[in-house]
Coordinates of N, CA and C in Angstrom, one line a residue:
M26 N 127.6 122.9 61.7 CA 127.7 123.9 60.6 C 127.9 123.1 59.3
Y27 N 127.3 123.6 58.3 CA 127.4 122.9 57.0 C 128.1 123.7 56.0
L28 N 129.0 123.1 55.2 CA 129.8 123.7 54.1 C 129.5 123.0 52.8
T29 N 129.9 123.6 51.7 CA 129.6 123.1 50.4 C 130.9 123.1 49.6
V30 N 131.1 122.0 48.8 CA 132.2 121.9 47.8 C 131.5 121.6 46.5
K31 N 131.9 122.3 45.4 CA 131.4 122.1 44.1 C 132.4 121.5 43.2
Q32 N 131.9 120.7 42.3 CA 132.8 119.9 41.3 C 132.1 119.8 40.0
Q33 N 132.8 120.3 38.9 CA 132.2 120.1 37.6 C 132.5 118.7 37.1
L34 N 131.4 118.1 36.6 CA 131.6 116.7 36.2 C 132.3 116.7 34.8
K35 N 133.4 116.0 34.8 CA 134.2 115.9 33.5 C 134.5 114.4 33.2
H36 N 134.9 114.2 32.0 CA 135.3 112.9 31.5 C 134.1 111.9 31.5
L37 N 132.9 112.4 31.4 CA 131.8 111.5 31.2 C 131.7 111.0 29.8
S38 N 131.4 109.7 29.7 CA 131.2 109.2 28.3 C 129.9 109.7 27.8
K39 N 129.7 109.6 26.5 CA 128.4 110.0 25.9 C 127.2 109.3 26.5
E40 N 127.4 108.0 26.8 CA 126.3 107.2 27.4 C 126.0 107.7 28.8
E41 N 127.1 108.0 29.6 CA 126.9 108.5 30.9 C 126.2 109.8 30.9
Y42 N 126.6 110.7 30.0 CA 126.0 112.1 29.9 C 124.6 112.0 29.6
L43 N 124.2 111.1 28.6 CA 122.8 111.0 28.2 C 122.0 110.4 29.4
S44 N 122.6 109.5 30.1 CA 121.8 108.9 31.3 C 121.5 110.0 32.3
L45 N 122.5 110.9 32.6 CA 122.2 111.9 33.5 C 121.2 112.9 33.0
R46 N 121.2 113.2 31.8 CA 120.2 114.1 31.2 C 118.8 113.4 31.3
E47 N 118.7 112.1 31.1 CA 117.5 111.5 31.2 C 116.9 111.5 32.6
L48 N 117.8 111.2 33.6 CA 117.4 111.3 35.0 C 117.0 112.7 35.4
S49 N 117.7 113.7 34.9 CA 117.4 115.1 35.3 C 116.1 115.5 34.7
H50 N 115.8 115.0 33.4 CA 114.5 115.4 32.8 C 113.4 114.6 33.4
T51 N 113.6 113.4 33.8 CA 112.6 112.6 34.6 C 112.3 113.3 35.9
A52 N 113.3 113.8 36.6 CA 113.1 114.5 37.8 C 112.2 115.7 37.6
K53 N 112.4 116.4 36.5 CA 111.6 117.6 36.1 C 110.2 117.2 35.9
N54 N 110.0 116.1 35.3 CA 108.6 115.6 35.0 C 107.9 115.2 36.3
L55 N 108.6 114.6 37.3 CA 108.0 114.3 38.6 C 107.7 115.5 39.3
Y56 N 108.6 116.5 39.3 CA 108.4 117.8 39.9 C 107.1 118.4 39.5
N57 N 106.9 118.4 38.1 CA 105.7 119.0 37.6 C 104.4 118.3 37.9
Q58 N 104.5 116.9 38.0 CA 103.4 116.1 38.4 C 103.0 116.5 39.9
A59 N 104.0 116.6 40.7 CA 103.7 117.0 42.1 C 103.1 118.4 42.2
V60 N 103.6 119.3 41.5 CA 103.0 120.7 41.5 C 101.6 120.6 41.0
Y61 N 101.3 119.9 39.9 CA 100.0 119.8 39.3 C 99.0 119.2 40.4
N62 N 99.4 118.2 41.1 CA 98.5 117.6 42.1 C 98.1 118.6 43.2
I63 N 99.1 119.3 43.7 CA 98.8 120.3 44.8 C 98.0 121.5 44.3
R64 N 98.3 122.0 43.1 CA 97.6 123.1 42.5 C 96.1 122.7 42.3
Q65 N 95.9 121.6 41.7 CA 94.5 121.2 41.4 C 93.7 120.9 42.7
Y66 N 94.4 120.4 43.7 CA 93.7 120.1 45.0 C 93.3 121.5 45.6
Y67 N 94.2 122.4 45.5 CA 94.0 123.8 46.0 C 92.8 124.5 45.3
F68 N 92.8 124.4 44.0 CA 91.7 125.0 43.2 C 90.4 124.4 43.5
Q69 N 90.4 123.1 43.7 CA 89.1 122.4 44.0 C 88.6 122.4 45.4
E70 N 89.6 122.2 46.3 CA 89.2 122.1 47.8 C 89.6 123.3 48.6
K71 N 90.4 124.2 48.0 CA 90.9 125.4 48.7 C 91.7 124.9 50.0
K72 N 92.4 123.8 49.8 CA 93.2 123.3 50.9 C 94.5 122.8 50.4
Y73 N 95.4 122.5 51.3 CA 96.8 122.1 51.0 C 96.9 120.5 50.9
L74 N 97.4 120.0 49.9 CA 97.6 118.6 49.7 C 99.0 118.2 50.3
S75 N 99.0 117.5 51.4 CA 100.2 117.2 52.2 C 101.1 116.3 51.4
Y76 N 102.4 116.3 51.8 CA 103.4 115.5 51.2 C 103.0 114.0 51.2
Q77 N 102.5 113.5 52.3 CA 102.1 112.1 52.4 C 101.1 111.7 51.4
N78 N 100.1 112.6 51.2 CA 99.0 112.3 50.3 C 99.5 112.4 48.8
N79 N 100.3 113.3 48.6 CA 100.9 113.5 47.2 C 101.8 112.3 46.9
Y80 N 102.6 111.9 47.9 CA 103.4 110.7 47.7 C 102.6 109.4 47.4
A81 N 101.5 109.3 48.1 CA 100.6 108.1 47.9 C 100.1 108.0 46.5
V82 N 99.9 109.2 45.9 CA 99.4 109.2 44.5 C 100.5 109.0 43.5
L83 N 101.7 109.5 43.8 CA 102.7 109.5 42.8 C 103.7 108.4 42.8
K84 N 103.7 107.6 43.9 CA 104.7 106.5 44.1 C 104.5 105.4 43.1
T85 N 103.4 105.3 42.4 CA 103.2 104.3 41.4 C 103.3 104.9 40.0
S86 N 103.7 106.2 39.9 CA 103.8 106.8 38.5 C 105.1 106.4 37.9
E87 N 105.1 106.5 36.5 CA 106.3 106.1 35.7 C 107.5 106.9 36.1
N88 N 107.3 108.2 36.2 CA 108.5 109.0 36.5 C 109.1 108.7 37.9
Y89 N 108.2 108.4 38.9 CA 108.7 108.0 40.2 C 109.5 106.7 40.1
K90 N 109.0 105.8 39.4 CA 109.6 104.5 39.3 C 111.0 104.5 38.6
L91 N 111.1 105.5 37.6 CA 112.4 105.6 36.9 C 113.5 106.1 37.8
L92 N 113.1 106.9 38.8 CA 114.1 107.5 39.7 C 114.4 106.6 40.9
N93 N 115.6 106.6 41.4 CA 115.8 106.0 42.7 C 114.8 106.6 43.7
S94 N 114.3 105.8 44.6 CA 113.2 106.2 45.5 C 113.6 107.4 46.4
N95 N 114.9 107.4 46.8 CA 115.4 108.5 47.7 C 115.4 109.8 46.8
M96 N 115.9 109.7 45.6 CA 115.8 110.9 44.7 C 114.4 111.4 44.5
A97 N 113.5 110.5 44.2 CA 112.1 110.8 43.9 C 111.5 111.5 45.2
Q98 N 111.8 111.0 46.3 CA 111.2 111.6 47.6 C 111.8 113.0 47.8
Q99 N 113.0 113.2 47.4 CA 113.6 114.5 47.6 C 112.9 115.5 46.7
I100 N 112.6 115.1 45.5 CA 111.8 116.0 44.6 C 110.5 116.4 45.2
L101 N 109.8 115.4 45.7 CA 108.4 115.7 46.3 C 108.6 116.6 47.5
K102 N 109.7 116.4 48.3 CA 109.9 117.3 49.5 C 110.2 118.7 49.1
E103 N 110.9 118.9 48.0 CA 111.2 120.3 47.5 C 109.9 121.0 47.1
V104 N 109.1 120.2 46.4 CA 107.8 120.8 45.9 C 107.0 121.1 47.2
D105 N 106.9 120.2 48.1 CA 106.2 120.4 49.3 C 106.6 121.7 50.1
G106 N 108.0 121.8 50.1 CA 108.5 123.0 50.8 C 108.1 124.3 50.1
S107 N 108.1 124.3 48.8 CA 107.6 125.5 48.1 C 106.2 125.9 48.4
F108 N 105.3 124.9 48.4 CA 103.9 125.2 48.7 C 103.7 125.5 50.2
K109 N 104.5 125.0 51.1 CA 104.3 125.4 52.5 C 104.7 126.9 52.6
S110 N 105.7 127.3 51.9 CA 106.1 128.8 51.9 C 104.9 129.6 51.4
F111 N 104.3 129.1 50.3 CA 103.2 129.8 49.7 C 102.0 130.0 50.7
F112 N 101.6 128.9 51.3 CA 100.5 128.9 52.2 C 100.8 129.8 53.5
N113 N 102.1 129.8 53.9 CA 102.5 130.6 55.0 C 102.3 132.1 54.7
L114 N 102.8 132.4 53.5 CA 102.7 133.8 53.0 C 101.2 134.2 52.8
L115 N 100.4 133.3 52.3 CA 99.0 133.5 52.1 C 98.3 133.8 53.4
K116 N 98.7 133.0 54.4 CA 98.1 133.2 55.8 C 98.4 134.6 56.3
K117 N 99.7 135.0 56.1 CA 100.1 136.3 56.6 C 99.4 137.5 55.8
K118 N 99.2 137.2 54.5 CA 98.6 138.3 53.7 C 97.1 138.4 54.2
N119 N 96.4 137.3 54.5 CA 95.0 137.4 54.9 C 94.9 138.1 56.3
K120 N 96.0 138.1 57.1 CA 96.0 138.7 58.4 C 96.5 140.2 58.3
G121 N 96.9 140.6 57.0 CA 97.4 141.9 56.9 C 98.8 142.1 57.2
M122 N 99.5 141.0 57.3 CA 100.9 141.1 57.8 C 101.9 141.0 56.6
Y123 N 101.4 140.9 55.3 CA 102.2 140.8 54.2 C 101.5 141.5 53.0
N124 N 102.2 142.4 52.3 CA 101.5 143.3 51.3 C 101.8 142.9 49.9
A125 N 102.9 142.2 49.6 CA 103.2 141.8 48.3 C 102.3 140.7 47.7
K126 N 102.3 140.6 46.4 CA 101.5 139.6 45.7 C 102.0 138.2 46.0
V127 N 101.1 137.2 46.4 CA 101.5 135.9 46.7 C 101.2 135.0 45.5
K128 N 102.2 134.3 44.9 CA 102.0 133.5 43.7 C 102.1 132.0 44.0
L129 N 101.2 131.2 43.4 CA 101.4 129.8 43.5 C 102.6 129.3 42.9
P130 N 103.3 128.4 43.4 CA 104.5 127.8 42.7 C 104.1 127.2 41.4
N131 N 104.9 127.5 40.4 CA 104.5 127.1 39.0 C 105.3 126.0 38.5
Y132 N 105.0 125.6 37.3 CA 105.7 124.4 36.6 C 107.1 124.8 36.1
L133 N 107.9 123.8 36.0 CA 109.2 124.0 35.3 C 108.9 123.9 33.8
P134 N 109.7 124.5 32.9 CA 109.5 124.4 31.5 C 109.5 123.0 31.0
K135 N 108.7 122.8 30.0 CA 108.4 121.4 29.4 C 109.7 120.7 29.1
N136 N 110.6 121.4 28.4 CA 111.8 120.7 27.9 C 113.1 121.0 28.8
S137 N 112.8 121.3 30.0 CA 113.9 121.6 30.9 C 114.4 120.4 31.7
F138 N 115.3 120.7 32.7 CA 115.9 119.7 33.5 C 115.9 120.2 34.9
T139 N 116.0 119.4 35.9 CA 116.1 119.9 37.3 C 117.1 119.0 38.1
T140 N 117.5 119.5 39.2 CA 118.5 119.0 40.1 C 118.2 117.6 40.6
L141 N 119.1 116.7 40.6 CA 119.0 115.4 41.2 C 119.6 115.5 42.6
V142 N 118.8 115.2 43.6 CA 119.2 115.3 45.0 C 119.4 113.9 45.6
I143 N 120.6 113.6 46.2 CA 120.8 112.4 46.9 C 120.9 112.7 48.4
G144 N 119.8 112.4 49.1 CA 119.8 112.7 50.5 C 120.3 111.6 51.4
F145 N 120.4 110.4 50.8 CA 121.0 109.3 51.6 C 122.3 108.9 50.9
V146 N 123.4 109.4 51.4 CA 124.7 109.3 50.7 C 125.4 108.0 51.1
R147 N 125.8 107.2 50.2 CA 126.6 106.0 50.4 C 127.8 106.1 49.4
L148 N 129.0 106.0 49.9 CA 130.2 106.1 49.1 C 130.9 104.7 49.2
N149 N 131.6 104.4 48.1 CA 132.5 103.3 48.1 C 133.9 103.9 48.1
E150 N 134.4 104.1 49.3 CA 135.7 104.7 49.6 C 135.7 106.1 49.0
D151 N 136.4 106.4 47.9 CA 136.4 107.7 47.3 C 135.5 107.9 46.1
T152 N 134.5 107.0 45.9 CA 133.7 107.0 44.7 C 132.2 107.0 45.1
L153 N 131.5 107.8 44.3 CA 130.1 107.9 44.4 C 129.5 107.2 43.2
V154 N 128.6 106.2 43.4 CA 127.9 105.6 42.3 C 126.5 106.2 42.3
I155 N 126.1 106.8 41.2 CA 124.8 107.4 41.1 C 123.7 106.4 41.4
P156 N 122.9 106.5 42.3 CA 121.9 105.5 42.6 C 120.8 105.5 41.6
Y157 N 120.5 104.3 41.1 CA 119.4 104.0 40.1 C 118.3 103.3 40.7
S158 N 117.1 103.4 40.1 CA 116.0 102.5 40.4 C 116.2 101.2 39.7
N159 N 115.5 100.2 40.1 CA 115.6 98.9 39.5 C 115.3 98.9 38.0
S160 N 114.2 99.7 37.6 CA 113.8 99.8 36.3 C 114.8 100.5 35.4
F161 N 115.4 101.6 35.9 CA 116.4 102.4 35.2 C 117.7 101.6 35.0
K162 N 118.0 100.8 36.1 CA 119.3 100.0 36.1 C 119.3 99.0 34.9
K163 N 118.1 98.5 34.5 CA 118.1 97.4 33.5 C 118.7 97.9 32.2
N164 N 118.5 99.2 31.8 CA 118.9 99.6 30.5 C 120.0 100.7 30.5
H165 N 120.6 100.9 31.7 CA 121.7 101.9 31.8 C 122.9 101.5 32.6
K166 N 124.0 101.8 32.1 CA 125.3 101.4 32.9 C 125.5 102.4 34.0
K167 N 126.1 101.9 35.1 CA 126.3 102.8 36.3 C 127.2 103.9 36.0
I168 N 127.1 105.0 36.7 CA 128.0 106.1 36.6 C 128.7 106.3 37.9
S169 N 130.0 106.3 37.9 CA 130.9 106.4 39.0 C 131.6 107.7 39.0
I170 N 131.6 108.4 40.1 CA 132.2 109.8 40.2 C 133.2 109.8 41.4
K171 N 134.4 110.2 41.1 CA 135.4 110.3 42.1 C 135.2 111.6 42.9
I172 N 135.0 111.5 44.2 CA 134.7 112.7 45.0 C 136.0 113.5 45.2
P173 N 136.0 114.8 45.4 CA 137.2 115.6 45.7 C 137.9 115.1 47.0
P174 N 139.2 115.0 46.9 CA 140.0 114.5 48.0 C 139.7 115.2 49.4
I175 N 139.4 116.5 49.3 CA 139.1 117.2 50.5 C 137.9 116.6 51.3
L176 N 137.1 115.8 50.7 CA 135.9 115.3 51.3 C 136.1 113.9 51.9
L177 N 137.2 113.3 51.7 CA 137.4 111.9 52.0 C 137.1 111.6 53.5
D178 N 137.4 112.5 54.4 CA 137.2 112.3 55.8 C 136.1 113.1 56.4
K179 N 135.2 113.6 55.5 CA 134.1 114.4 55.9 C 132.8 113.7 55.9
N180 N 131.8 114.2 56.7 CA 130.5 113.6 56.9 C 129.6 114.3 55.8
I181 N 129.5 113.7 54.7 CA 128.7 114.3 53.6 C 127.2 114.0 53.9
K182 N 126.4 115.1 53.9 CA 125.0 115.0 54.3 C 124.1 114.9 53.0
E183 N 124.5 115.6 52.0 CA 123.7 115.6 50.8 C 124.5 115.9 49.6
I184 N 124.1 115.3 48.4 CA 124.8 115.5 47.2 C 123.7 116.0 46.1
R185 N 124.0 117.1 45.4 CA 123.1 117.6 44.4 C 123.9 117.5 43.0
I186 N 123.2 117.0 42.1 CA 123.8 116.9 40.7 C 122.9 117.9 39.9
I187 N 123.6 119.1 39.5 CA 122.9 120.2 39.0 C 123.1 120.4 37.5
P188 N 122.1 120.3 36.7 CA 122.2 120.6 35.2 C 122.5 122.1 35.0
K189 N 123.5 122.4 34.2 CA 123.9 123.7 33.9 C 123.7 124.0 32.4
F190 N 123.2 125.2 32.1 CA 122.9 125.7 30.8 C 122.1 124.6 30.0
N191 N 120.9 124.3 30.5 CA 120.0 123.4 29.9 C 120.7 122.0 29.7
A192 N 121.4 121.6 30.8 CA 122.1 120.3 30.9 C 123.1 120.1 29.8
R193 N 123.8 121.2 29.4 CA 125.0 121.0 28.6 C 126.1 120.4 29.4
F194 N 126.2 120.6 30.6 CA 127.1 119.9 31.5 C 126.5 119.9 32.9
F195 N 127.1 119.2 33.8 CA 126.6 119.0 35.2 C 127.6 119.4 36.2
E196 N 127.1 119.9 37.3 CA 127.9 120.3 38.5 C 127.5 119.5 39.7
V197 N 128.4 119.0 40.5 CA 128.1 118.2 41.7 C 128.3 119.1 42.9
Q198 N 127.3 119.2 43.7 CA 127.5 120.0 44.9 C 127.4 119.1 46.2
Y199 N 128.4 119.1 46.9 CA 128.5 118.3 48.1 C 128.3 119.1 49.4
T200 N 127.3 118.8 50.2 CA 127.1 119.5 51.5 C 127.6 118.6 52.6
Y201 N 128.5 119.1 53.4 CA 129.1 118.2 54.5 C 129.0 119.0 55.8
E202 N 129.1 118.2 56.9 CA 129.0 118.8 58.2 C 130.4 118.9 58.8
V203 N 130.7 120.0 59.5 CA 131.9 120.2 60.2 C 131.6 120.9 61.5
Q204 N 132.5 120.7 62.4 CA 132.4 121.3 63.8 C 132.6 122.8 63.6
E205 N 131.7 123.6 64.2 CA 131.8 125.0 64.1 C 133.0 125.6 64.9
E206 N 133.8 126.4 64.3 CA 134.9 127.0 65.0 C 134.6 128.4 65.5
Q207 N 134.9 128.6 66.8 CA 134.7 130.0 67.4 C 135.9 130.9 66.9
R208 N 135.5 132.0 66.3 CA 136.5 132.9 65.9 C 136.4 134.3 66.6
N209 N 137.6 134.8 67.0 CA 137.6 136.1 67.6 C 137.7 137.2 66.5
L210 N 136.5 137.7 66.1 CA 136.5 138.7 65.0 C 136.6 140.1 65.6
D211 N 137.3 140.9 64.9 CA 137.4 142.3 65.2 C 136.2 143.1 64.5
K212 N 135.2 143.3 65.2 CA 134.0 143.9 64.6 C 134.1 145.4 64.4
T213 N 135.2 146.0 64.7 CA 135.4 147.4 64.4 C 135.9 147.7 63.0
H214 N 136.2 146.6 62.2 CA 136.6 146.7 60.8 C 135.6 146.0 59.9
A215 N 135.6 146.4 58.6 CA 134.6 145.8 57.7 C 135.2 145.8 56.3
L216 N 134.6 144.9 55.5 CA 134.9 144.8 54.0 C 133.6 145.1 53.3
A217 N 133.7 146.2 52.4 CA 132.5 146.6 51.6 C 132.7 146.0 50.2
I218 N 131.6 145.3 49.7 CA 131.7 144.7 48.4 C 130.6 145.2 47.5
D219 N 130.9 145.8 46.4 CA 130.0 146.3 45.4 C 130.0 145.4 44.1
F220 N 128.9 144.6 43.9 CA 128.9 143.7 42.8 C 128.5 144.4 41.5
G221 N 129.1 143.9 40.4 CA 128.9 144.5 39.1 C 128.9 143.4 38.0
I222 N 129.1 143.8 36.8 CA 129.1 142.9 35.7 C 130.5 142.8 35.1
N223 N 131.0 143.9 34.5 CA 132.4 143.8 33.9 C 133.4 143.7 35.1
N224 N 133.1 144.5 36.1 CA 133.8 144.3 37.4 C 132.9 143.5 38.3
L225 N 133.3 142.2 38.5 CA 132.4 141.3 39.3 C 132.2 141.8 40.7
A226 N 133.3 142.3 41.3 CA 133.2 142.9 42.7 C 134.3 143.9 42.9
T227 N 133.9 145.1 43.4 CA 134.8 146.1 43.8 C 134.8 146.1 45.4
C228 N 136.0 145.9 46.0 CA 136.0 145.7 47.4 C 136.9 146.7 48.1
V229 N 136.5 147.2 49.2 CA 137.2 148.2 50.0 C 137.2 147.7 51.4
T230 N 138.4 147.7 52.1 CA 138.5 147.3 53.5 C 138.8 148.5 54.3
S231 N 138.3 148.5 55.5 CA 138.6 149.6 56.4 C 139.9 149.5 57.2
K232 N 140.6 148.4 56.9 CA 141.9 148.2 57.6 C 143.0 147.9 56.7
G233 N 144.1 148.5 56.9 CA 145.3 148.3 56.1 C 146.4 149.2 56.5
K234 N 147.6 148.8 56.0 CA 148.8 149.6 56.3 C 149.3 150.1 54.9
S235 N 150.3 150.9 55.0 CA 150.8 151.5 53.7 C 151.2 150.5 52.7
F236 N 151.7 149.4 53.1 CA 152.2 148.4 52.2 C 151.1 147.3 51.8
I237 N 149.9 147.5 52.3 CA 148.8 146.6 52.1 C 147.7 147.3 51.3
I238 N 147.3 146.7 50.2 CA 146.2 147.3 49.3 C 144.9 147.3 50.1
K239 N 144.3 148.5 50.2 CA 143.0 148.6 50.9 C 141.8 148.4 50.0
S240 N 142.0 148.4 48.7 CA 140.9 148.1 47.8 C 141.3 147.2 46.7
F241 N 140.4 146.5 46.1 CA 140.8 145.6 45.0 C 139.5 145.3 44.2
I242 N 139.8 144.9 42.9 CA 138.7 144.7 42.0 C 138.8 143.2 41.4
I243 N 137.7 142.5 41.4 CA 137.7 141.2 40.8 C 137.1 141.3 39.4
D244 N 137.8 141.0 38.4 CA 137.4 141.2 37.0 C 136.3 140.1 36.7
G245 N 135.2 140.6 36.1 CA 134.1 139.7 35.7 C 134.0 139.5 34.3
K246 N 134.9 140.0 33.4 CA 134.8 139.9 32.0 C 135.0 138.5 31.5
K247 N 135.9 137.7 32.1 CA 136.1 136.4 31.7 C 134.9 135.5 32.0
L248 N 134.3 135.7 33.2 CA 133.1 134.9 33.5 C 131.9 135.3 32.6
K249 N 131.9 136.6 32.2 CA 130.8 137.1 31.3 C 131.0 136.4 29.9
S250 N 132.2 136.3 29.4 CA 132.5 135.7 28.1 C 132.2 134.3 28.1
I251 N 132.5 133.5 29.2 CA 132.2 132.1 29.3 C 130.6 131.9 29.3
N252 N 129.9 132.8 30.0 CA 128.4 132.7 30.0 C 127.9 132.9 28.6
Q253 N 128.4 133.8 27.9 CA 127.9 134.1 26.5 C 128.2 132.9 25.6
W254 N 129.4 132.3 25.8 CA 129.8 131.1 25.0 C 128.8 130.0 25.2
F255 N 128.4 129.7 26.4 CA 127.6 128.6 26.7 C 126.1 128.8 26.2
N256 N 125.8 130.1 26.1 CA 124.4 130.4 25.7 C 124.3 130.5 24.1
K257 N 125.4 130.3 23.4 CA 125.3 130.3 21.9 C 124.5 129.1 21.4

């Protein structure tokens, strides 16, 4: 079983922040290059350009070289996964098994950023050093991140560095593996959740005693105000 822990990156120097923005923007460029290759091949050949063939074309590109090779490969794999989903849906549609419109994966906006994925995780005790390519390393100082203490004894499988609000700040998402626990659930009871905006969630449980609240509301106004502040 896999679980996730999220951490907002704080206390970055201006230089570190700009380096992350540059990497995230480069990842977006590589993503769009990969999308372009597959789309053009499909338009011309009416066939799917495989990950291996796309990788062979892009591994010498400037954007690929600026990223750590593992990060770059993760970008290509994500694009590949999107197009595999497209072709699977297209096949179902042609067989009459799918009625909705099937759209080709599109490009990310020109001035945007995308997630940096670290699929091969190496830690120095409680510290993650963002992996650089040799070319990026020449002109940029390393970025070290202290991982949350809860993860110190965990088997971390993947780390995602996610740009938020057009890369005004970054969030780190750690995916780790744990042994699945068998739980004896009482399936005769339920919790109903109604999501909203001002009220983020209105919840009602089917179980409770006179001294236990059977319903509760999670206020969403604070989250809404934070979102409006970041979009100013």
